[in-house]
Tab-separated table of C-alpha atoms in Angstrom:
chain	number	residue	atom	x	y	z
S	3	UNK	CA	-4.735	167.968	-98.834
S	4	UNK	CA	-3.624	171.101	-97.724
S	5	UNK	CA	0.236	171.634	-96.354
S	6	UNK	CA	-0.435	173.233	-93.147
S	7	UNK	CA	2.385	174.755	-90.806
S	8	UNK	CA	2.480	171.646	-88.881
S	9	UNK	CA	3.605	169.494	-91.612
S	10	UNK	CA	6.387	171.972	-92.108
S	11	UNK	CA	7.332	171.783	-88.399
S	12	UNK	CA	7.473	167.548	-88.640
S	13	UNK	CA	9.659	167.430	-91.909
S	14	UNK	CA	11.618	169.812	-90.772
S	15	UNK	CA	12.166	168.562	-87.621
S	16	UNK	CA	11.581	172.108	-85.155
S	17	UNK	CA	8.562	173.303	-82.994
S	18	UNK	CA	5.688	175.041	-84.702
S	19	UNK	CA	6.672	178.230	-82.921
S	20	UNK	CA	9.992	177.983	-84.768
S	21	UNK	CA	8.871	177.697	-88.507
S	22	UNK	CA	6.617	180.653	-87.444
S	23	UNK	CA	9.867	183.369	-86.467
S	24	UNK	CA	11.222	181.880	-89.916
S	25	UNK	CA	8.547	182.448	-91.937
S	26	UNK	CA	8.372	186.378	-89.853
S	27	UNK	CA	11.988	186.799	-90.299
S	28	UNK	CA	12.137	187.330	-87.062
S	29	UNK	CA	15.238	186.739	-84.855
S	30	UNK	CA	16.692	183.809	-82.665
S	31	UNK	CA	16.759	181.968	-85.324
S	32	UNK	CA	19.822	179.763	-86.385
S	33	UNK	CA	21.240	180.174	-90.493
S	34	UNK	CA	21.316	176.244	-90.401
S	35	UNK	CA	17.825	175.918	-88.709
S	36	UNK	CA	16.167	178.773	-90.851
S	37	UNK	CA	17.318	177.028	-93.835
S	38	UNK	CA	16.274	173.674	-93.131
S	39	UNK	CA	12.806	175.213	-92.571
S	40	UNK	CA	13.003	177.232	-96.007
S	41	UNK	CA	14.082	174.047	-97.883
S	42	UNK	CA	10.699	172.256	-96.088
S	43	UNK	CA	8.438	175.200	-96.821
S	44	UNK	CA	10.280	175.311	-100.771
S	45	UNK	CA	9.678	171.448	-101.112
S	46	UNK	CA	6.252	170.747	-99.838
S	47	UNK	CA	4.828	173.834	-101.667
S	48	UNK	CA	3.690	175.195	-98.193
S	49	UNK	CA	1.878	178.673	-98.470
S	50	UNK	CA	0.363	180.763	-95.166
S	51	UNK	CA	-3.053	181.030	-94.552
S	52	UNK	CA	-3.697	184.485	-94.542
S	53	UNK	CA	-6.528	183.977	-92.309
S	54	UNK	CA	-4.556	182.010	-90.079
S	55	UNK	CA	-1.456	184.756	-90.022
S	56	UNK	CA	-4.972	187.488	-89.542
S	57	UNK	CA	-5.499	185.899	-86.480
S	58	UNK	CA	-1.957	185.330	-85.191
S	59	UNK	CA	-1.033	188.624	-86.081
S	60	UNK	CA	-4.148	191.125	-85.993
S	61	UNK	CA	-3.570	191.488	-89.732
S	62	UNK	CA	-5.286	190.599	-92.024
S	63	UNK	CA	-1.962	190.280	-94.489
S	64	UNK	CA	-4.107	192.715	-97.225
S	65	UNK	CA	-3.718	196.035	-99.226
S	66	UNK	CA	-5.570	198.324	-101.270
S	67	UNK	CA	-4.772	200.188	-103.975
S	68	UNK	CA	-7.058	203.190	-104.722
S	69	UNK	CA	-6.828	204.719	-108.162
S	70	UNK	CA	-8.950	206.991	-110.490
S	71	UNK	CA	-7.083	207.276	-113.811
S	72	UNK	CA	-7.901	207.793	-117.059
S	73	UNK	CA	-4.912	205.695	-118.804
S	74	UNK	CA	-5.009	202.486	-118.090
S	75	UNK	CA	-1.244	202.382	-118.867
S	76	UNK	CA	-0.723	204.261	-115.989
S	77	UNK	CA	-2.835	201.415	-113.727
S	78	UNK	CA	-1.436	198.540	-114.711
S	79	UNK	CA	2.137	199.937	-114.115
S	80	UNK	CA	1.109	201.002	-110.609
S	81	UNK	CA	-0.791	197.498	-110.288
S	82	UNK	CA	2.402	195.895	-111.322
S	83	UNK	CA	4.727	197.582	-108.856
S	84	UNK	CA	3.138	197.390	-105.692
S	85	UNK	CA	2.024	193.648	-106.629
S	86	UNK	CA	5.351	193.055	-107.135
S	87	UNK	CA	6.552	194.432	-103.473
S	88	UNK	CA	3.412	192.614	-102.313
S	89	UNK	CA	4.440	189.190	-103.613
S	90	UNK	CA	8.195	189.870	-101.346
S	91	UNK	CA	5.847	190.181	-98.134
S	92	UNK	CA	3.435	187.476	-98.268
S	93	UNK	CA	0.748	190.207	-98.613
S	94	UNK	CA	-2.387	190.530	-100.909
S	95	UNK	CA	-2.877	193.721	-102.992
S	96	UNK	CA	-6.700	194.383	-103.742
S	97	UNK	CA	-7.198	197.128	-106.338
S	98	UNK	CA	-10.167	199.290	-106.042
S	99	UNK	CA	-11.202	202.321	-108.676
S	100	UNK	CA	-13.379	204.926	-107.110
S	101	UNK	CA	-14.341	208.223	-108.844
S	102	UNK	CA	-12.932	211.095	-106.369
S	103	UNK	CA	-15.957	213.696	-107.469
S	104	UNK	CA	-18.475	211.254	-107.019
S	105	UNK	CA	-20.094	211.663	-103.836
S	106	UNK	CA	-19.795	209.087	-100.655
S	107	UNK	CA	-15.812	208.591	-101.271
S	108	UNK	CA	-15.172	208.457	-97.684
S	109	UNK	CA	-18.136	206.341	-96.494
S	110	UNK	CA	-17.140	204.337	-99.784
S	111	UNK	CA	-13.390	203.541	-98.316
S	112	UNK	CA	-14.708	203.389	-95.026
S	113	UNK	CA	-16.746	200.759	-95.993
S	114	UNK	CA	-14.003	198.834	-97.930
S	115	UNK	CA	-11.612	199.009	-94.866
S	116	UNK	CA	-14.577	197.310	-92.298
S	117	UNK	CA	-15.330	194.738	-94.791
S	118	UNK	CA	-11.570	193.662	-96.174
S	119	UNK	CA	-10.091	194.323	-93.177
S	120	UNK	CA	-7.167	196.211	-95.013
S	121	UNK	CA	-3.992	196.848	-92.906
S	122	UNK	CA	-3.392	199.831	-95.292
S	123	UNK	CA	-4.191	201.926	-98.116
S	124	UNK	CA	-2.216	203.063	-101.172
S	125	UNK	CA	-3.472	206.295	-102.391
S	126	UNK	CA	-2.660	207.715	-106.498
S	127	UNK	CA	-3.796	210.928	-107.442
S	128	UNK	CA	-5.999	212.609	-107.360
S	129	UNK	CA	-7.185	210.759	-104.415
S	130	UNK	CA	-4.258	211.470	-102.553
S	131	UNK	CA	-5.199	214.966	-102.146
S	132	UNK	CA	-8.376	214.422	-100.856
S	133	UNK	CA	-8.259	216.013	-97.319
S	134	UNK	CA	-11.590	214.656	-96.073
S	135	UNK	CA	-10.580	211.048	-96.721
S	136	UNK	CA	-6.805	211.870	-95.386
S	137	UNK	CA	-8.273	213.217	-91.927
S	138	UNK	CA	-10.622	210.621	-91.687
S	139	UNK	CA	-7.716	207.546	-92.119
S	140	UNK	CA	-5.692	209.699	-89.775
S	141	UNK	CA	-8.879	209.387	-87.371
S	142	UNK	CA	-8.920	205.718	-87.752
S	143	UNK	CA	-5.899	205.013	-87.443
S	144	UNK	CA	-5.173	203.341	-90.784
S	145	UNK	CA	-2.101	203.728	-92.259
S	146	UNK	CA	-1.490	205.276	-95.540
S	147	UNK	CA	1.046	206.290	-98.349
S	148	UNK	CA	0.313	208.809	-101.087
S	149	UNK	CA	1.301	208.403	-104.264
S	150	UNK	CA	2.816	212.116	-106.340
S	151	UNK	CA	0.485	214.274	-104.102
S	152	UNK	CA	0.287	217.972	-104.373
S	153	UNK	CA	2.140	218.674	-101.088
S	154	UNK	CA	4.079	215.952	-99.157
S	155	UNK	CA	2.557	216.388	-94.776
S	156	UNK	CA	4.215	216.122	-92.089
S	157	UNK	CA	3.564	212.857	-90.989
S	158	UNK	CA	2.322	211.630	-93.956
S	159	UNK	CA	4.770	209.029	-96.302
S	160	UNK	CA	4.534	209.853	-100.149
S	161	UNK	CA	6.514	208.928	-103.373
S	162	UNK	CA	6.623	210.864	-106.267
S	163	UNK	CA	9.015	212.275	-108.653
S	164	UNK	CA	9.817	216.205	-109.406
S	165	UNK	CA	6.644	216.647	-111.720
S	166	UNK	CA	8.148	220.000	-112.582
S	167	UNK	CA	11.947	219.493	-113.430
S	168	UNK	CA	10.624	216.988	-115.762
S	169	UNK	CA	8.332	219.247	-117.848
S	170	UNK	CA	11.063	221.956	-117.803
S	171	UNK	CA	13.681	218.923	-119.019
S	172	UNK	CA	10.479	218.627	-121.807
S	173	UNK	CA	10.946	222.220	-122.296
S	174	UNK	CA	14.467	222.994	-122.759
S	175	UNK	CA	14.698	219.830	-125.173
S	176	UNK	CA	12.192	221.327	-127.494
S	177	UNK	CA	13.706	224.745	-127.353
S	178	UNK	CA	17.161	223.403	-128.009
S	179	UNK	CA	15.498	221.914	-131.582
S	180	UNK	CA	14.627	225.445	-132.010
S	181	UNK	CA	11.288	225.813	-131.203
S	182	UNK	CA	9.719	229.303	-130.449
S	183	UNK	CA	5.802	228.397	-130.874
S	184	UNK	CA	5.039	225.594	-128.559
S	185	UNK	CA	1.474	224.220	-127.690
S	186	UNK	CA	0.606	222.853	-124.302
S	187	UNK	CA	-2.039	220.479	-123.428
S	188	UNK	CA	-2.016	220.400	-119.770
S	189	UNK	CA	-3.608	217.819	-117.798
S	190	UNK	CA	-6.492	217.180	-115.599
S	191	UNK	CA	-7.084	220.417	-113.513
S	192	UNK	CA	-8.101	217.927	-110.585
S	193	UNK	CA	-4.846	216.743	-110.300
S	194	UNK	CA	-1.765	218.581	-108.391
S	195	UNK	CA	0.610	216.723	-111.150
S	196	UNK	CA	-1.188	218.783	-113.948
S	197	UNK	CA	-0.612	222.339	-112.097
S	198	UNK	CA	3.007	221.417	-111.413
S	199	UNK	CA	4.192	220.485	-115.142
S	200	UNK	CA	2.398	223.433	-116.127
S	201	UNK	CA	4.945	225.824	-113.887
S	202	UNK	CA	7.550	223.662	-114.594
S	203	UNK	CA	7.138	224.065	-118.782
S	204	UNK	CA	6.023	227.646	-118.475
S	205	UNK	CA	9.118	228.936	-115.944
S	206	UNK	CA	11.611	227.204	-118.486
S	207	UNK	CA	10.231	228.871	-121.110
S	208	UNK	CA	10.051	232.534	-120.124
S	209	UNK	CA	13.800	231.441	-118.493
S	210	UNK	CA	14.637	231.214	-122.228
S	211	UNK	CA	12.435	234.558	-123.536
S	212	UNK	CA	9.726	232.786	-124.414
S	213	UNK	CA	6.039	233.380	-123.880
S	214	UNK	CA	3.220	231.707	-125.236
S	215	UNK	CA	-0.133	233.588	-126.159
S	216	UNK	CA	-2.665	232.156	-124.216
S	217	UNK	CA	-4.430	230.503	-127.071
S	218	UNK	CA	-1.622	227.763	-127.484
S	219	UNK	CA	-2.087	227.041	-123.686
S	220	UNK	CA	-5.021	224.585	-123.507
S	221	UNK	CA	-6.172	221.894	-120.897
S	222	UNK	CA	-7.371	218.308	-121.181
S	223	UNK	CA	-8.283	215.553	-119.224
S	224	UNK	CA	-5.246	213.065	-119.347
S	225	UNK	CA	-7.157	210.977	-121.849
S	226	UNK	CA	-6.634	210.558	-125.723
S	227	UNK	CA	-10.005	211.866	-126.643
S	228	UNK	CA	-8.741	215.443	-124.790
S	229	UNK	CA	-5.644	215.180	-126.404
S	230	UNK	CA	-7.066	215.031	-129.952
S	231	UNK	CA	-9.635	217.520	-129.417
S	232	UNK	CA	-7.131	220.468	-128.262
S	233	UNK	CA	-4.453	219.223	-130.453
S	234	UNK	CA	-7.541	219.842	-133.378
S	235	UNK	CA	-7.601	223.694	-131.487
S	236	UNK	CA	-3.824	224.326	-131.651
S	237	UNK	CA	-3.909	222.803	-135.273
S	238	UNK	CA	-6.596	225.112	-136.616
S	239	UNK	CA	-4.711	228.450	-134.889
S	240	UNK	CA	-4.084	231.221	-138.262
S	241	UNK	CA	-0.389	230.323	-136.858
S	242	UNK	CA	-0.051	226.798	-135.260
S	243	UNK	CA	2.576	225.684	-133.174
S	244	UNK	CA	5.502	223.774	-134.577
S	245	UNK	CA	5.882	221.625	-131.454
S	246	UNK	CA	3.170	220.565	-129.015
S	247	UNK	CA	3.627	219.048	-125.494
S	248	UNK	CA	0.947	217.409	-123.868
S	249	UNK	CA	0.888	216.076	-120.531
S	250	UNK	CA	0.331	212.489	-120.759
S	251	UNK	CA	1.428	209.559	-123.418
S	252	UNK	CA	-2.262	209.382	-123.744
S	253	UNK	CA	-3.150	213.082	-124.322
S	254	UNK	CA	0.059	213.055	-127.132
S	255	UNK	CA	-0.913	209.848	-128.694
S	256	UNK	CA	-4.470	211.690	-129.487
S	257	UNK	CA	-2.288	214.681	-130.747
S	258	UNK	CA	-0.660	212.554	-132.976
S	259	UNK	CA	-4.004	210.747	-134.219
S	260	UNK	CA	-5.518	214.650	-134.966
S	261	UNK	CA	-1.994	215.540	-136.840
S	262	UNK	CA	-2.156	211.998	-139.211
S	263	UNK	CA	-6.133	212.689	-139.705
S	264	UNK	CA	-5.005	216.492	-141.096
S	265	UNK	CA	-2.125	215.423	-142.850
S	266	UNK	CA	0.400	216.619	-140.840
S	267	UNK	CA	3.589	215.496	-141.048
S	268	UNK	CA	5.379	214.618	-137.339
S	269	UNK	CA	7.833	215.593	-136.740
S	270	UNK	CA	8.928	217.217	-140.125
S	271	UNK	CA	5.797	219.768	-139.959
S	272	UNK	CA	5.352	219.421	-135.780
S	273	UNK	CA	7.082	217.905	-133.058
S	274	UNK	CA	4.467	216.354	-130.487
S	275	UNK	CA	6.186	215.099	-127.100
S	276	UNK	CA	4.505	213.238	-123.570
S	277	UNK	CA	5.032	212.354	-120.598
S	278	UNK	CA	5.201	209.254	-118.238
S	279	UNK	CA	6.545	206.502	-120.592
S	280	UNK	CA	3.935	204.416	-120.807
S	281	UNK	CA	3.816	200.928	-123.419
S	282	UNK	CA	1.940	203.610	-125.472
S	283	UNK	CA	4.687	205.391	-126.024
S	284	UNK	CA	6.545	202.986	-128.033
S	285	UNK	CA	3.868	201.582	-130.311
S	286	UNK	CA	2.396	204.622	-131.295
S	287	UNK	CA	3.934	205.875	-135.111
S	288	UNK	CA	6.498	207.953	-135.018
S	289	UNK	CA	7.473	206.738	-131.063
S	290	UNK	CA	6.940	209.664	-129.001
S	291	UNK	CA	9.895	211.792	-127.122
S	292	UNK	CA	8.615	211.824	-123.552
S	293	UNK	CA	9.812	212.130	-119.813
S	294	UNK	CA	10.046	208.511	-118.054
S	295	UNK	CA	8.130	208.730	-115.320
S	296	UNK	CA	8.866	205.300	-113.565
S	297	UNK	CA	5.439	203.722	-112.179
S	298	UNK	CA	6.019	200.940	-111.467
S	299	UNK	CA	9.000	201.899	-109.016
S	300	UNK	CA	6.581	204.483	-107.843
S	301	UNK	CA	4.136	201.519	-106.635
S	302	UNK	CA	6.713	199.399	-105.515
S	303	UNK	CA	8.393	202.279	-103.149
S	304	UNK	CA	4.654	202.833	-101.946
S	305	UNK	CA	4.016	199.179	-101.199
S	306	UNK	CA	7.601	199.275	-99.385
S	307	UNK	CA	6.983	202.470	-97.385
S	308	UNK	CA	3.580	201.186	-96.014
S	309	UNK	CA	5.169	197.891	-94.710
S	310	UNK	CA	7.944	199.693	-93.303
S	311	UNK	CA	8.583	199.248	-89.490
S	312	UNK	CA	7.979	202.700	-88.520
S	313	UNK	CA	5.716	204.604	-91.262
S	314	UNK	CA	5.064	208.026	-91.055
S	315	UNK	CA	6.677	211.118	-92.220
S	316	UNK	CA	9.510	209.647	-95.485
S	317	UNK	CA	9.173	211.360	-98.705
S	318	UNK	CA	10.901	209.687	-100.895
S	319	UNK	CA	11.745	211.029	-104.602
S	320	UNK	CA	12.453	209.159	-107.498
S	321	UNK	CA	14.046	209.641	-110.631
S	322	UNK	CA	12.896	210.909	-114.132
S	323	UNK	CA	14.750	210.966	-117.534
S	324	UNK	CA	14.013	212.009	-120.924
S	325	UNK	CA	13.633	209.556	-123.394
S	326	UNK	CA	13.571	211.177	-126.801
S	327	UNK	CA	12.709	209.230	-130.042
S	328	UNK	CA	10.965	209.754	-133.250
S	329	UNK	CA	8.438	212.532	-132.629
S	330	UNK	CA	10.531	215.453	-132.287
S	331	UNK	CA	13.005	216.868	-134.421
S	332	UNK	CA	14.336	220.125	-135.452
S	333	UNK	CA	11.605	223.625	-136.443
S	334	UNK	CA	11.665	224.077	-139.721
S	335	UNK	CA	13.472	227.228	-141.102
């Protein structure tokens, strides 16, 4: 049979009302009280209902994480992170994909918040520059975090890291192995990420005298298939690029597929670098150089910032590095 709260409140000796502040971590409670509850609650297995805390609390004790991303790296990280902030709360994280060009996105999330009953919303690009879906949670009242938007609101909590000190980090490492021709593969034009790793890269470049002709700038979709069809492009140029950085783990990993299927050698003939880190990074032959860009904190500080006492209005930045390994080395001559 089921351990109810009750049960709790017997064993343990207290009122009902008093295993309920504990499990709240609320105060008046007293250390040796609270844990003689917790050592209850520990032995009999006891887990809240979440329907029963809904109707206690006007909660209904549930997230949702909205996504639309081509690398499902880049999901399960995010998944991972806000699951694990999730688990610390007592809360349940429900994951939804929607498509942010279909049409109906609002009505589609509006829909999803009257039937779950969500007490908030966890937004990743590009959804979380979608203005008609932001004014319309604004107009509901719902609360929200964004997740590396284009601009960071007044108002409005995000978490995200400096998309465009990272790519010029990317930059000034390949120019310090003495590259002069670089290719870019740039990401999804839909996404405000994309346009600032592009500024980043480019401003460190011309910082250093360098500019690329246009036709070693090219744009993909921050999946592998775009990465191996531009990296075929930049390959077939009358003077290729010694070095190409593309703008996702995915989007280098199909670089590198192109360069083995033309018998290229990386990184003796070309250097090919990502970005985010992803378990792709490490698997794929040679590893790829890339920037970290840490997900799974990114989720967790979203989950944290939306269960926060008083949301509304913290930006908060987080770290990236460069982690360089086997697909980069020195231009040749």
């Amino acid at each position: 049979m089921r351990v109810t709260i009750k049960d709790v409140a017997r064993e343990a000796g207290v009122s009902i009302k008093t295993v309920s502040r504990v499990l709240n971590d609320e105060k008046y409670v007293g250390a040796e009280t609270r844990g003689r509850v917790m050592a209850v609650v520990e032995a009999l297995n006891f887990r809240p209902s979440a329907a029963a805390r809904s109707l206690a609390g006007g909660k209904s004790q549930q997230i949702a994480l909205v996504c639309d991303n081509p690398s499902p790296y880049y999901v399960y990280e995010m998944q991972q992170g806000v699951r694990e902030r999730c688990a610390r709360e007592g809360v349940r994280m429900l994951v939804q994909p929607y498509d942010r060009a279909a049409t109906g996105l609002v009505a589609d999330i509006d829909a999803l918040i009257n039937t779950a009953h969500v007490d908030g919303l966890i937004l990743t690009p590009p959804i979380a520059d979608d203005d008609a879906l932001l004014d319309r949670l604004r107009a509901r009242g719902t609360p929200f975090v964004r997740v590396s938007p284009g601009s960071c609101a007044e108002g409005s909590d995000a978490v995200f890291i400096d998309n465009a000190a990272a790519a010029a980090e990317m930059a000034a490492h390949l120019l310090a192995l003495g590259h002069r021709r670089i290719g870019l593969i740039a990401g999804h034009p839909g996404y405000a990420a994309s346009a600032q790793r592009t500024r980043g890269f480019l401003e460190a470049l011309a910082a250093a005298g360098v500019t690329p002709e246009p036709a070693l700038l090219r744009t993909g979709t921050y999946d592998f298939a775009s990465g191996a069809r531009e990296a075929s492009a930049l390959l077939a140029l009358p003077a290729p690029p010694s070095a190409i950085f593309a703008a996702s783990d995915d989007m280098a990993a199909g670089a590198l597929a192109t360069a083995h299927r033309l018998g290229v050698k990386v990184p003796d003939q070309l250097s090919i670098a990502g970005f985010d880190d992803t378990a792709l990074a490490a698997v794929v032959w040679p590893a790829l150089t890339t920037i970290r860009q840490p997900v799974r904190a990114l989720g967790h500080a979203a989950a944290d910032l939306l269960f926060a006492a008083t949301p509304g209005g913290e930006h908060r930045r987080l770290d990236h590095a460069l982690i360089v390994r086997e697909s980069t080395a020195r231009a040749r001559g």
